[in-house]
Short mmCIF file of C-alpha atoms in Angstrom, two decimals:
data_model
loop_
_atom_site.label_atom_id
_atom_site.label_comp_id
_atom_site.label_asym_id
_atom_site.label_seq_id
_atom_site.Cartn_x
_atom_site.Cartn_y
_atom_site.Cartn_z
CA UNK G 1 -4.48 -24.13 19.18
CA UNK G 2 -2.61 -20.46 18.23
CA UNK G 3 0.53 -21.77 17.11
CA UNK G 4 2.40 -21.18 13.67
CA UNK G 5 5.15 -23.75 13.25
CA UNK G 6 7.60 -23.09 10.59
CA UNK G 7 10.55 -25.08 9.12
CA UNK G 8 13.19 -25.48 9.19
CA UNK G 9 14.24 -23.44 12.20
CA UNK G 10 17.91 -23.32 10.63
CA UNK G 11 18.97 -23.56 7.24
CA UNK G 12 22.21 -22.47 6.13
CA UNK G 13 22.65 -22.46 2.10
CA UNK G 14 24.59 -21.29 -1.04
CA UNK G 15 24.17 -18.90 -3.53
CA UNK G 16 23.80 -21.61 -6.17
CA UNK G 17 20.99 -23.70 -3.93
CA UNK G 18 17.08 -23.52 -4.05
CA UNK G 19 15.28 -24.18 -0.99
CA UNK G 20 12.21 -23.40 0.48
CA UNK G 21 10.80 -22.43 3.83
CA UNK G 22 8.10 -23.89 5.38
CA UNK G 23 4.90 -22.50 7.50
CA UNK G 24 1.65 -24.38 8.89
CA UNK G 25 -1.25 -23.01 10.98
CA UNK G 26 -4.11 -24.91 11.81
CA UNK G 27 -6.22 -21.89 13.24
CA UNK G 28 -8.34 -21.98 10.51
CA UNK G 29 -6.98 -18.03 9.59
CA UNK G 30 -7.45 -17.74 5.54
CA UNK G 31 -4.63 -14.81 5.29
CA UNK G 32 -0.93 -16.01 5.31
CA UNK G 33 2.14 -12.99 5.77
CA UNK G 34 6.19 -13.18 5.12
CA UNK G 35 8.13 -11.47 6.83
CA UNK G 36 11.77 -10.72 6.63
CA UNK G 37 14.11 -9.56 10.03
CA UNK G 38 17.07 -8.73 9.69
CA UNK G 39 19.65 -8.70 13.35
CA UNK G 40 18.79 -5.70 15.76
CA UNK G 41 16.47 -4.55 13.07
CA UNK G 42 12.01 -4.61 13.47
CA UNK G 43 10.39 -7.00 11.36
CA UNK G 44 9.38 -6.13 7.51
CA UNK G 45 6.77 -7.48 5.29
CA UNK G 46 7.50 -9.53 2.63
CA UNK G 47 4.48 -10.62 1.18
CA UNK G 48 0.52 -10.95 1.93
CA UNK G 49 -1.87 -13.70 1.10
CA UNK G 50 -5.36 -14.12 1.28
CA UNK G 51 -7.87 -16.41 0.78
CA UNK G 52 -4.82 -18.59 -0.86
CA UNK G 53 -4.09 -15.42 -3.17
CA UNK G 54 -1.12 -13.09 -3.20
CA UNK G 55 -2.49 -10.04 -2.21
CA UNK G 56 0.63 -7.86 -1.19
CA UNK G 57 3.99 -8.01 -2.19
CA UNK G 58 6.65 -5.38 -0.65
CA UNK G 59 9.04 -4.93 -3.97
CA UNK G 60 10.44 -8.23 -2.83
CA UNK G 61 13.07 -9.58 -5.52
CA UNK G 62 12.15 -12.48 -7.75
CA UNK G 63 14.80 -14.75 -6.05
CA UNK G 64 12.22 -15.10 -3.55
CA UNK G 65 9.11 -16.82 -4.75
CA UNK G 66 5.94 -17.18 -2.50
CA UNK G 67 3.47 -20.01 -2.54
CA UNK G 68 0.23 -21.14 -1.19
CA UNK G 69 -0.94 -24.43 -1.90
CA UNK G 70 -3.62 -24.45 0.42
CA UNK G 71 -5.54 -22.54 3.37
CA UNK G 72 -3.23 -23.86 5.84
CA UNK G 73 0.44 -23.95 3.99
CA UNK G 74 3.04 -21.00 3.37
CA UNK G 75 6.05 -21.58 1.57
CA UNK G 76 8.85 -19.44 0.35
CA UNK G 77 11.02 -20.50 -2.18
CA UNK G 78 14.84 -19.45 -2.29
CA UNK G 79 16.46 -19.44 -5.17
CA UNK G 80 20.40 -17.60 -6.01
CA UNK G 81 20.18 -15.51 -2.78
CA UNK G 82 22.80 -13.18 -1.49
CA UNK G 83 24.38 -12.91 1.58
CA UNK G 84 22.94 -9.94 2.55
CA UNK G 85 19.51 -12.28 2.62
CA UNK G 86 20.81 -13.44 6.07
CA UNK G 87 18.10 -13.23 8.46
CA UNK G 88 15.56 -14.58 10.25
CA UNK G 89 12.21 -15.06 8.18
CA UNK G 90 8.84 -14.99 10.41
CA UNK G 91 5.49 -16.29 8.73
CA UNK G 92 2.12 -15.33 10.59
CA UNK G 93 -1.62 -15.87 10.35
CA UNK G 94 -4.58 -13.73 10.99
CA UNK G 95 -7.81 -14.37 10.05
CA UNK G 96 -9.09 -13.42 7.19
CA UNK G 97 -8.07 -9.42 7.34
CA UNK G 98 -11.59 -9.04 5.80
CA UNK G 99 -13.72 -8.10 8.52
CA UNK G 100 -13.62 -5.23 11.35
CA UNK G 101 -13.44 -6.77 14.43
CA UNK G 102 -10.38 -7.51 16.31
CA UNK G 103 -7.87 -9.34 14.19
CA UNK G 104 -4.19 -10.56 16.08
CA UNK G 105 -1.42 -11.76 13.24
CA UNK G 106 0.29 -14.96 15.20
CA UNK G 107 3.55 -15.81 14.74
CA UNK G 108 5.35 -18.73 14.11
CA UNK G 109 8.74 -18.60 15.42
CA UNK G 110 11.09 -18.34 12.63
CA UNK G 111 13.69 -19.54 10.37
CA UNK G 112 16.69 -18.56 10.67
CA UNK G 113 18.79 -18.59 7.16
CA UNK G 114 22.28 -18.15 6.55
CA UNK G 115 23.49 -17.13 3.00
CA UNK G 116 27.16 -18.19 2.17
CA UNK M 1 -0.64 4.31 8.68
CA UNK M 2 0.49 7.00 11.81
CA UNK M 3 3.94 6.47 12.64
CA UNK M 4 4.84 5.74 16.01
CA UNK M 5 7.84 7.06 18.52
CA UNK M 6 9.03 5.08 21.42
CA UNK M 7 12.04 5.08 23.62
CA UNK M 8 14.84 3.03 22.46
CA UNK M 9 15.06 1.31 25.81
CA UNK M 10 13.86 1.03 29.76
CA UNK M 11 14.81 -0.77 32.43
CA UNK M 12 12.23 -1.90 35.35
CA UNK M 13 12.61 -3.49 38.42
CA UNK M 14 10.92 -7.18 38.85
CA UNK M 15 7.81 -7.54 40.17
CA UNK M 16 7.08 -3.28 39.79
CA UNK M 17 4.86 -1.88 36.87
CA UNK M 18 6.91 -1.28 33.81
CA UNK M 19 4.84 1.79 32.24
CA UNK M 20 6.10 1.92 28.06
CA UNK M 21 5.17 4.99 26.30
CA UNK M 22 4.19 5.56 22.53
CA UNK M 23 3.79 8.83 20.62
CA UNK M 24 1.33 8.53 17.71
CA UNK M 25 0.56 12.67 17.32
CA UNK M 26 -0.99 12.22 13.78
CA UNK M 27 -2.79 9.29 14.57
CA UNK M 28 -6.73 9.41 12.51
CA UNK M 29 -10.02 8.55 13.61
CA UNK M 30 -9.64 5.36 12.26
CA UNK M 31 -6.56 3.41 13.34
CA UNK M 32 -6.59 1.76 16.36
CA UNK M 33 -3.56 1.27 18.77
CA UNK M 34 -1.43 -2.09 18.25
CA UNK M 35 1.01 -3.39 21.26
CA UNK M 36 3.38 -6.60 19.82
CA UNK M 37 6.49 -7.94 22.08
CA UNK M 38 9.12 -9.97 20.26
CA UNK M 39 11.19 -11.72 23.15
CA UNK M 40 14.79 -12.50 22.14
CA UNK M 41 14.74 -15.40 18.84
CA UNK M 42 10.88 -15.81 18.87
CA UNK M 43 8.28 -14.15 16.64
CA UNK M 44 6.42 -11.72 17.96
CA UNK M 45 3.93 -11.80 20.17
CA UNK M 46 0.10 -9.58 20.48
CA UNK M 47 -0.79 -8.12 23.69
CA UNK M 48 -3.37 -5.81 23.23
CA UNK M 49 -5.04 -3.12 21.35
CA UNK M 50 -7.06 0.20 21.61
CA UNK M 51 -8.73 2.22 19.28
CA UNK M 52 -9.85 5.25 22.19
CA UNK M 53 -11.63 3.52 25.43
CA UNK M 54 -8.50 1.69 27.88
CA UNK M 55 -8.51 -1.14 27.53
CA UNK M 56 -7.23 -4.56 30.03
CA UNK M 57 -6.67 -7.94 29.51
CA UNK M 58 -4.62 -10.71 31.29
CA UNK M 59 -1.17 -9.46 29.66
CA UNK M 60 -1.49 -5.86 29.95
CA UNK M 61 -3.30 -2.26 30.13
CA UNK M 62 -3.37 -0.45 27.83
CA UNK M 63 -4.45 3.66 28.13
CA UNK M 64 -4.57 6.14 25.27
CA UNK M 65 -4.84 9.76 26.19
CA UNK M 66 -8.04 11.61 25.38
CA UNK M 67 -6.52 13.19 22.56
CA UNK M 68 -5.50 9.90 21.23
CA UNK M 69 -2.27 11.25 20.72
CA UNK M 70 -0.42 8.84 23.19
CA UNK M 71 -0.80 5.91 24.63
CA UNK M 72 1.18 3.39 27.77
CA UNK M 73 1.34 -0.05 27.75
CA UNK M 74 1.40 -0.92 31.27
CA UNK M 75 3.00 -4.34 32.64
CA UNK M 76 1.52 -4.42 36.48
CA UNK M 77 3.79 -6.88 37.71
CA UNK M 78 6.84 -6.97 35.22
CA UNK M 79 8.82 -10.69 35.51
CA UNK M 80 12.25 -11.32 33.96
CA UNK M 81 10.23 -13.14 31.40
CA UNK M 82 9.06 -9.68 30.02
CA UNK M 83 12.32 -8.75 29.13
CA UNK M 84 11.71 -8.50 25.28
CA UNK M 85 11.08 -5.23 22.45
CA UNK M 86 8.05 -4.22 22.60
CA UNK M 87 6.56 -2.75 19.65
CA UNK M 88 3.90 0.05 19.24
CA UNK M 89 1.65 0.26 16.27
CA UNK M 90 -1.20 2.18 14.41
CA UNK M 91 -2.81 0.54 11.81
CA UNK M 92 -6.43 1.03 10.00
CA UNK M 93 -8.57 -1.72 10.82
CA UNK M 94 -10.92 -1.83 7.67
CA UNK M 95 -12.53 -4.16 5.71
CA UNK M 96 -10.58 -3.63 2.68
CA UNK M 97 -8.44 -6.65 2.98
CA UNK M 98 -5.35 -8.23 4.83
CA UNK M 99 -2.76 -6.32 5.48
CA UNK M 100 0.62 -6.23 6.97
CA UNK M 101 2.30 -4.93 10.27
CA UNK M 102 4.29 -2.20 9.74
CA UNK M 103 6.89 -2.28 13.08
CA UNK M 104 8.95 0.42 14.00
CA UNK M 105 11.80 0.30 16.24
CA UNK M 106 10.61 -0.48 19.26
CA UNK M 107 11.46 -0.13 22.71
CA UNK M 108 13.57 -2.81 24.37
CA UNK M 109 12.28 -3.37 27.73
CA UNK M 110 15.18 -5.29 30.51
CA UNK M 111 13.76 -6.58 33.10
CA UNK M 112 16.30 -6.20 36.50
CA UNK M 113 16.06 -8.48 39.03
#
């Protein structure tokens, strides 16, 4: 199994809500990436974990709060985002990034959020 | 990392080789060569990589120039499914921890029937 499911696949919410993304891989893969894509534009990094531990984060603003709970659970908390948040957020898995040998980041296929 | 240059966009016929290019002139010793396609609303997806030998598997070829300082991803028998942007990177592969992809802009590959 080399799937990365995320949810919700829409979510459309305020600038007053809090929500939170989900992302679930089963692969066994111990590092865990955000990333952020906005329309017509390449994908960007948001933020890194490994081994359950935030390893990178990209200057991402506070209003959006990584979490992992566990080796196999991503989530990304929204809190007072702007519209110009609108995009489509992509987790992936790889796995471990520790080691030399070939490593391929899977992705799950996205939510896409709208800000209002 | 060594930044990349692609075309924008190509168009191949079905069922011909589509042949994409990359240009990675300050590539080091060290990085190897990254192919990713993102079809149109899905994440993206690996195809292969290269760090100086070709290299083949069921998606693609892959060949990097002796130099190192180019490389084609080669699609032998291109299907309207591969119409997607596909994305060309160089990245380290070390053991000094996970890290992220960094994509550029791609090249968006249409597929004509």
């Amino acid at each position: 199994d080399t799937e990365v499911t995320q949810t919700p696949k829409h979510l459309v919410m305020g600038m007053t809500n809090k929500k939170s993304l989900k992302c679930e891989q089963h692969m066994g893969h111990r590092a865990m990436y955000w990333y952020k894509q906005k329309a017509k534009k390449p994908p960007e990094l948001m933020f890194v974990y490994s081994y359950e531990k935030l390893s990178i984060n990209e200057s991402v603003p506070s209003r959006f709060s990584p979490e992992c709970p566990n080796s196999s659970l991503l989530n990304l908390h929204l809190h007072a985002l702007q519209p110009e948040d609108s995009a489509l957020y992509l987790c992936a898995s790889s796995q471990d990034g520790q080691t030399s040998v070939k490593e391929t980041q899977y992705f799950g296929p996205g939510t896409r959020l709208l800000v209002l | 990392d060594a930044k990349t240059t692609q075309p924008p966009s190509m168009d191949c016929a079905e069922g011909r080789a589509a042949n994409l290019p990359c240009n990675h002139s300050t590539i080091s010793g060290n990085e190897y060569v990254y192919w990713y396609r993102q079809i149109h609303s899905q994440g993206p997806q690996y195809i292969i990589h290269g760090l100086k030998n070709n290299e083949t598997n069921e998606m693609a070829s892959l060949i990097i120039t002796e130099d190192r300082k180019s490389s084609t991803l080669i699609l032998p028998h291109a299907t309207l499914r591969d119409t997607a942007v596909y994305y060309c990177i160089v990245r380290v592969r070390s053991g000094g921890g996970a890290d992220g992809l960094t994509f550029g802009k791609g090249t968006h590959l249409i597929i004509q029937p």
